[in-house]
mmCIF file of C-alpha atoms and ligand atoms in Angstrom:
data_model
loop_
_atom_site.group_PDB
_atom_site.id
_atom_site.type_symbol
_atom_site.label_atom_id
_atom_site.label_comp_id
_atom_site.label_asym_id
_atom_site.label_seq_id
_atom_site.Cartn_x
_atom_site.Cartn_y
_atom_site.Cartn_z
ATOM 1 C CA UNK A 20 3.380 -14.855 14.395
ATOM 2 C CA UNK A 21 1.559 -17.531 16.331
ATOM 3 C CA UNK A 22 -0.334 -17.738 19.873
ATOM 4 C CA UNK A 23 2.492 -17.375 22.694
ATOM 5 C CA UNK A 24 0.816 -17.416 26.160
ATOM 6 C CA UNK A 25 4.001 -15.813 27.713
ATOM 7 C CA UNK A 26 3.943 -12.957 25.367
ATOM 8 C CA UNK A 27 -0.019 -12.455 26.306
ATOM 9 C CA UNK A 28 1.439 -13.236 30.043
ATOM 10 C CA UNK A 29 4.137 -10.241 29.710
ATOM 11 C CA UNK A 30 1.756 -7.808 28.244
ATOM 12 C CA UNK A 31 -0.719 -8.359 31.051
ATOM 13 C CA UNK A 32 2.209 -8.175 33.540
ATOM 14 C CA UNK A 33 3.527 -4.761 31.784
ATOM 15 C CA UNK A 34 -0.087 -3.366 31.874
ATOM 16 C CA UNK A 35 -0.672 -4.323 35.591
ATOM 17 C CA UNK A 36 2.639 -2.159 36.444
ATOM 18 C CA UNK A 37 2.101 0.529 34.726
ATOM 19 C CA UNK A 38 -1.467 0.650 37.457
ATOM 20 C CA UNK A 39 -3.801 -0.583 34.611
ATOM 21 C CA UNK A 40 -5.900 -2.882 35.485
ATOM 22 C CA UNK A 41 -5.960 -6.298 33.472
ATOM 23 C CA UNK A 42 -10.462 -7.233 33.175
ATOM 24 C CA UNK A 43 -11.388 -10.545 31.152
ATOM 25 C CA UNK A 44 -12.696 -7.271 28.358
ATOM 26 C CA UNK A 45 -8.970 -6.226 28.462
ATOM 27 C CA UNK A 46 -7.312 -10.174 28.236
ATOM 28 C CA UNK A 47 -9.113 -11.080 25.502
ATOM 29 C CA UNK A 48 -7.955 -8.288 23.431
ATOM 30 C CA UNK A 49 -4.527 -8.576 24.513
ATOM 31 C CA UNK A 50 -5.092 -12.224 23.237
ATOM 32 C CA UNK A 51 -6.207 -11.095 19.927
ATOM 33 C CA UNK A 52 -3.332 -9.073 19.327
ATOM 34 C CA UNK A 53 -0.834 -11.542 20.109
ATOM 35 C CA UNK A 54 -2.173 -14.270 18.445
ATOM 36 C CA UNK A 55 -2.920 -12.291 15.316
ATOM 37 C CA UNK A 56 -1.509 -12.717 12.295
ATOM 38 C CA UNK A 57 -3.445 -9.786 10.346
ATOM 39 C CA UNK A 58 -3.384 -6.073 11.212
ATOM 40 C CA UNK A 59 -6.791 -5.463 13.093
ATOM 41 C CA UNK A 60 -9.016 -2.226 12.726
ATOM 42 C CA UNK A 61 -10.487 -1.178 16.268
ATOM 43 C CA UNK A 62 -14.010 -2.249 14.801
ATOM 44 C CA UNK A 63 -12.750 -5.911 14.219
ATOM 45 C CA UNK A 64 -11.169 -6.215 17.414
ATOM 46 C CA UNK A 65 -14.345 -5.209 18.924
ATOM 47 C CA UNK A 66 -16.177 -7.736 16.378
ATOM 48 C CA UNK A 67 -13.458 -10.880 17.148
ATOM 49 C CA UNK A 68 -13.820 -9.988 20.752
ATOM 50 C CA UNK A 69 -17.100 -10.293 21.085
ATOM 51 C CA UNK A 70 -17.291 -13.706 20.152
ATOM 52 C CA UNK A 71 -14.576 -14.756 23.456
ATOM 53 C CA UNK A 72 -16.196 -11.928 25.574
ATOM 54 C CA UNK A 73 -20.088 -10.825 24.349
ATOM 55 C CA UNK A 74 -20.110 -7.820 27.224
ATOM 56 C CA UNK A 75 -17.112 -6.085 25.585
ATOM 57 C CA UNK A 76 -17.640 -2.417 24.879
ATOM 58 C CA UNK A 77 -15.912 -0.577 21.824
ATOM 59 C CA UNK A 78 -15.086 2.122 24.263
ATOM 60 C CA UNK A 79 -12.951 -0.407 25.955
ATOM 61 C CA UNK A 80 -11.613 -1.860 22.892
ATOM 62 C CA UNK A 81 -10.139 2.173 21.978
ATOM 63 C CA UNK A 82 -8.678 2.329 25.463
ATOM 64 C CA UNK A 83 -6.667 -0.947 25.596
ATOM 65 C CA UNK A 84 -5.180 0.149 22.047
ATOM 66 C CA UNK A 85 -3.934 3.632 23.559
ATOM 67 C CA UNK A 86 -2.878 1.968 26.300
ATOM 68 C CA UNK A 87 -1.134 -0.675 24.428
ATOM 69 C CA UNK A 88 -0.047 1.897 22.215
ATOM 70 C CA UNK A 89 1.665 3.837 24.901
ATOM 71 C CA UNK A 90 3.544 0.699 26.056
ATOM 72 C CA UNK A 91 5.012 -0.118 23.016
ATOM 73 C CA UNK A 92 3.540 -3.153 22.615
ATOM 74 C CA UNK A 93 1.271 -2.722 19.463
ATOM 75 C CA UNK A 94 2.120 -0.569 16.743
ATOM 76 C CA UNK A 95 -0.295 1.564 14.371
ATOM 77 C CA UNK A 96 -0.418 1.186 10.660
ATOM 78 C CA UNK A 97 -2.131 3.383 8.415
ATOM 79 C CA UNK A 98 -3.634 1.818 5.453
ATOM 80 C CA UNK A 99 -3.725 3.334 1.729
ATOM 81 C CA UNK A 100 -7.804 3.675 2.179
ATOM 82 C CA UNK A 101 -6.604 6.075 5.270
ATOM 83 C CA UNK A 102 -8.087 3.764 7.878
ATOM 84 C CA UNK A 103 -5.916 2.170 11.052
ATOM 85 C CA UNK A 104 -5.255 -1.186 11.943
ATOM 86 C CA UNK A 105 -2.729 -2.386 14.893
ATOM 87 C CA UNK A 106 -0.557 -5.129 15.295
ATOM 88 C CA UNK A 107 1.990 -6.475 17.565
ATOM 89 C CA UNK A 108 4.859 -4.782 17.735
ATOM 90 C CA UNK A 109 8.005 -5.763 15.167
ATOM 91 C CA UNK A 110 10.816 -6.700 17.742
ATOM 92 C CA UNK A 111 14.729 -5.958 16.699
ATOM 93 C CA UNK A 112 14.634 -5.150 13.140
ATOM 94 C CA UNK A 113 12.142 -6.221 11.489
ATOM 95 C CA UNK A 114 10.388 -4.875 8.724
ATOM 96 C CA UNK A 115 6.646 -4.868 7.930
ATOM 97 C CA UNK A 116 5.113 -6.349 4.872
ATOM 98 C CA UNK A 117 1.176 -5.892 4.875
ATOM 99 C CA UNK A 118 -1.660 -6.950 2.339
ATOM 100 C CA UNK A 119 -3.631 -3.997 1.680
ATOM 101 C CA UNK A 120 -6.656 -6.008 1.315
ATOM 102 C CA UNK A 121 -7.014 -8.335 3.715
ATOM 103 C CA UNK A 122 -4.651 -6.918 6.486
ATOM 104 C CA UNK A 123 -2.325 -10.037 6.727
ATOM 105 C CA UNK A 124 1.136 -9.277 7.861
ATOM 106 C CA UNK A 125 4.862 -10.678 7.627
ATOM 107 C CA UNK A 126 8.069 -9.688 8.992
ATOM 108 C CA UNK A 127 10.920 -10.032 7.341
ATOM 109 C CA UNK A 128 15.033 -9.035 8.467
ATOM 110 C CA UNK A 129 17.477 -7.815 6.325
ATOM 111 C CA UNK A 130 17.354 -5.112 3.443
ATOM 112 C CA UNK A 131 19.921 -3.135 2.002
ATOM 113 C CA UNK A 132 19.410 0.246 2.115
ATOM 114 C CA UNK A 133 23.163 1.394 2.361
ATOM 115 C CA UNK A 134 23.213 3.293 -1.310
ATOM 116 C CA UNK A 135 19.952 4.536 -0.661
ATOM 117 C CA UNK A 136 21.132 6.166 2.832
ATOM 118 C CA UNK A 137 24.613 7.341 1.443
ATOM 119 C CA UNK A 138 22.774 8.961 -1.203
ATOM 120 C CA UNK A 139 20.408 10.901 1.414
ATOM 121 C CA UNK A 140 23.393 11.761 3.444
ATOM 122 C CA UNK A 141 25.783 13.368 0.678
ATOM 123 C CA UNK A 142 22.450 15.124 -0.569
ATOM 124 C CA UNK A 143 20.997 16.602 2.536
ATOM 125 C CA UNK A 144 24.321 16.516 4.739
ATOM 126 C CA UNK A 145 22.289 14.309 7.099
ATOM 127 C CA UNK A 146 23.588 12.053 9.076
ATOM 128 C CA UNK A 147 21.105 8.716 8.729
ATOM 129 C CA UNK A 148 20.739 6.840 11.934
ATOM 130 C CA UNK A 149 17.527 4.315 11.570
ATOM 131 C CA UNK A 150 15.401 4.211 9.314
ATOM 132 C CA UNK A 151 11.303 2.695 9.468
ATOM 133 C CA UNK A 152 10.489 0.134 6.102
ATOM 134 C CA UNK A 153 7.078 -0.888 5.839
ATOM 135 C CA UNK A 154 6.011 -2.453 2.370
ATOM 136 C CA UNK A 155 2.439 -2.451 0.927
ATOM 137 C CA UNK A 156 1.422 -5.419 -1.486
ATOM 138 C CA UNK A 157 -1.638 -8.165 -1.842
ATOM 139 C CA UNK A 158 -0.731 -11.267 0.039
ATOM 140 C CA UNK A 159 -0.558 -14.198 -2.370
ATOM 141 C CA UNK A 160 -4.100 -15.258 -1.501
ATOM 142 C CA UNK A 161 -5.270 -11.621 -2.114
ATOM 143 C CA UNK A 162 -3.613 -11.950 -5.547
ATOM 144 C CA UNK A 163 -4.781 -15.083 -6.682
ATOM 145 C CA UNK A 164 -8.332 -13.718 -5.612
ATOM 146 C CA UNK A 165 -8.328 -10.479 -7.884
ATOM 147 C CA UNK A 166 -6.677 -13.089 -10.763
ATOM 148 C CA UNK A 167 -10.107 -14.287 -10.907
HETATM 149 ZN ZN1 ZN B 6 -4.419 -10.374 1.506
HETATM 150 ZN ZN1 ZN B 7 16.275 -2.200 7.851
#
C-alpha cells in the first residue's frame, strides 16, 4: 500500500455524496488511512493526526471511522489483545496478513481452500459461497526483534 492521492480524492468524493461533509480534521484522516501501511487503533489515528492537524478532536477521529466504516472504505480488525485497529479496505480478493505486534499489514491473492470447503460442504450440507481469510503472525521485523 502506498500514498495514492486519487484514492484519498475518491474517498473524499464518496463522503461528500453521501452529505458528509469533508473538514481539513476529516482529510487528514482520510490521508492516514490511505497512505497507511499498518492497521491503526482510533487512539493512533488521533495521535498521527495531530501532528498534520493539532485542533483534531478524538470525537472526530470515532466519527470519520463509522463513517468510513459504513462506506466500505476501511475495514475493522480485531486484534488477539481484543483491541481494534482499521485499515483500508482489501479490494477483489485479497487476503489479510497482519503483525500482531506492530500492526503492519500485507495483502496477498491466491489460496487454496478448495479441500477445506468441500470438506465443510459434504459435512454440514452447506453450500460454501465466499469465504473471509485473515492470517495473524509477527512481521519479519517483529520477529527478528523478539530473536533478541
Ligand atoms: Zn510487526
Ligand atoms: Zn480466498
Amino acid at each position: 500500500m502506498k500514498t495514492d492521492s486519487s484514492t484519498t480524492y475518491e474517498w473524499i468524493k464518496q463522503l461528500q455524496t453521501c452529505g458528509y461533509r469533508v473538514t481539513a480534521a476529516r482529510q487528514t484522516i482520510v490521508e492516514l488511512l490511505v497512505s497507511s501501511t499498518h492497521a491503526l487503533s482510533p487512539i493512533e489515528i488521533y495521535d498521527l493526526g495531530r501532528k498534520e492537524y493539532p485542533a483534531l478532536g478524538l470525537v472526530t477521529v470515532y466519527r470519520t471511522l463509522e463513517r468510513l466504516d459504513e462506506l466500505g472504505l476501511i475495514q475493522r480488525v480485531h486484534m488477539p489483545d481484543g483491541c481494534h485497529r482499521y485499515l483500508r479496505a482489501t479490494q477483489g480478493h485479497q487476503h489479510l496478513l497482519l503483525c500482531t505486534c506492530c500492526g503492519q499489514v500485507e495483502m496477498f491473492e491466491g489460496d487454496d481452500l478448495s479441500k477445506l470447503t468441500q470438506r465443510v460442504e459434504d459435512t454440514t450440507g452447506y453450500h460454501i459461497q465466499d469465504h473471509w481469510l485473515q492470517l495473524f503472525g509477527l512481521c519479519p521485523r517483529c520477529t527478528s526483534q523478539s530473536r533478541q
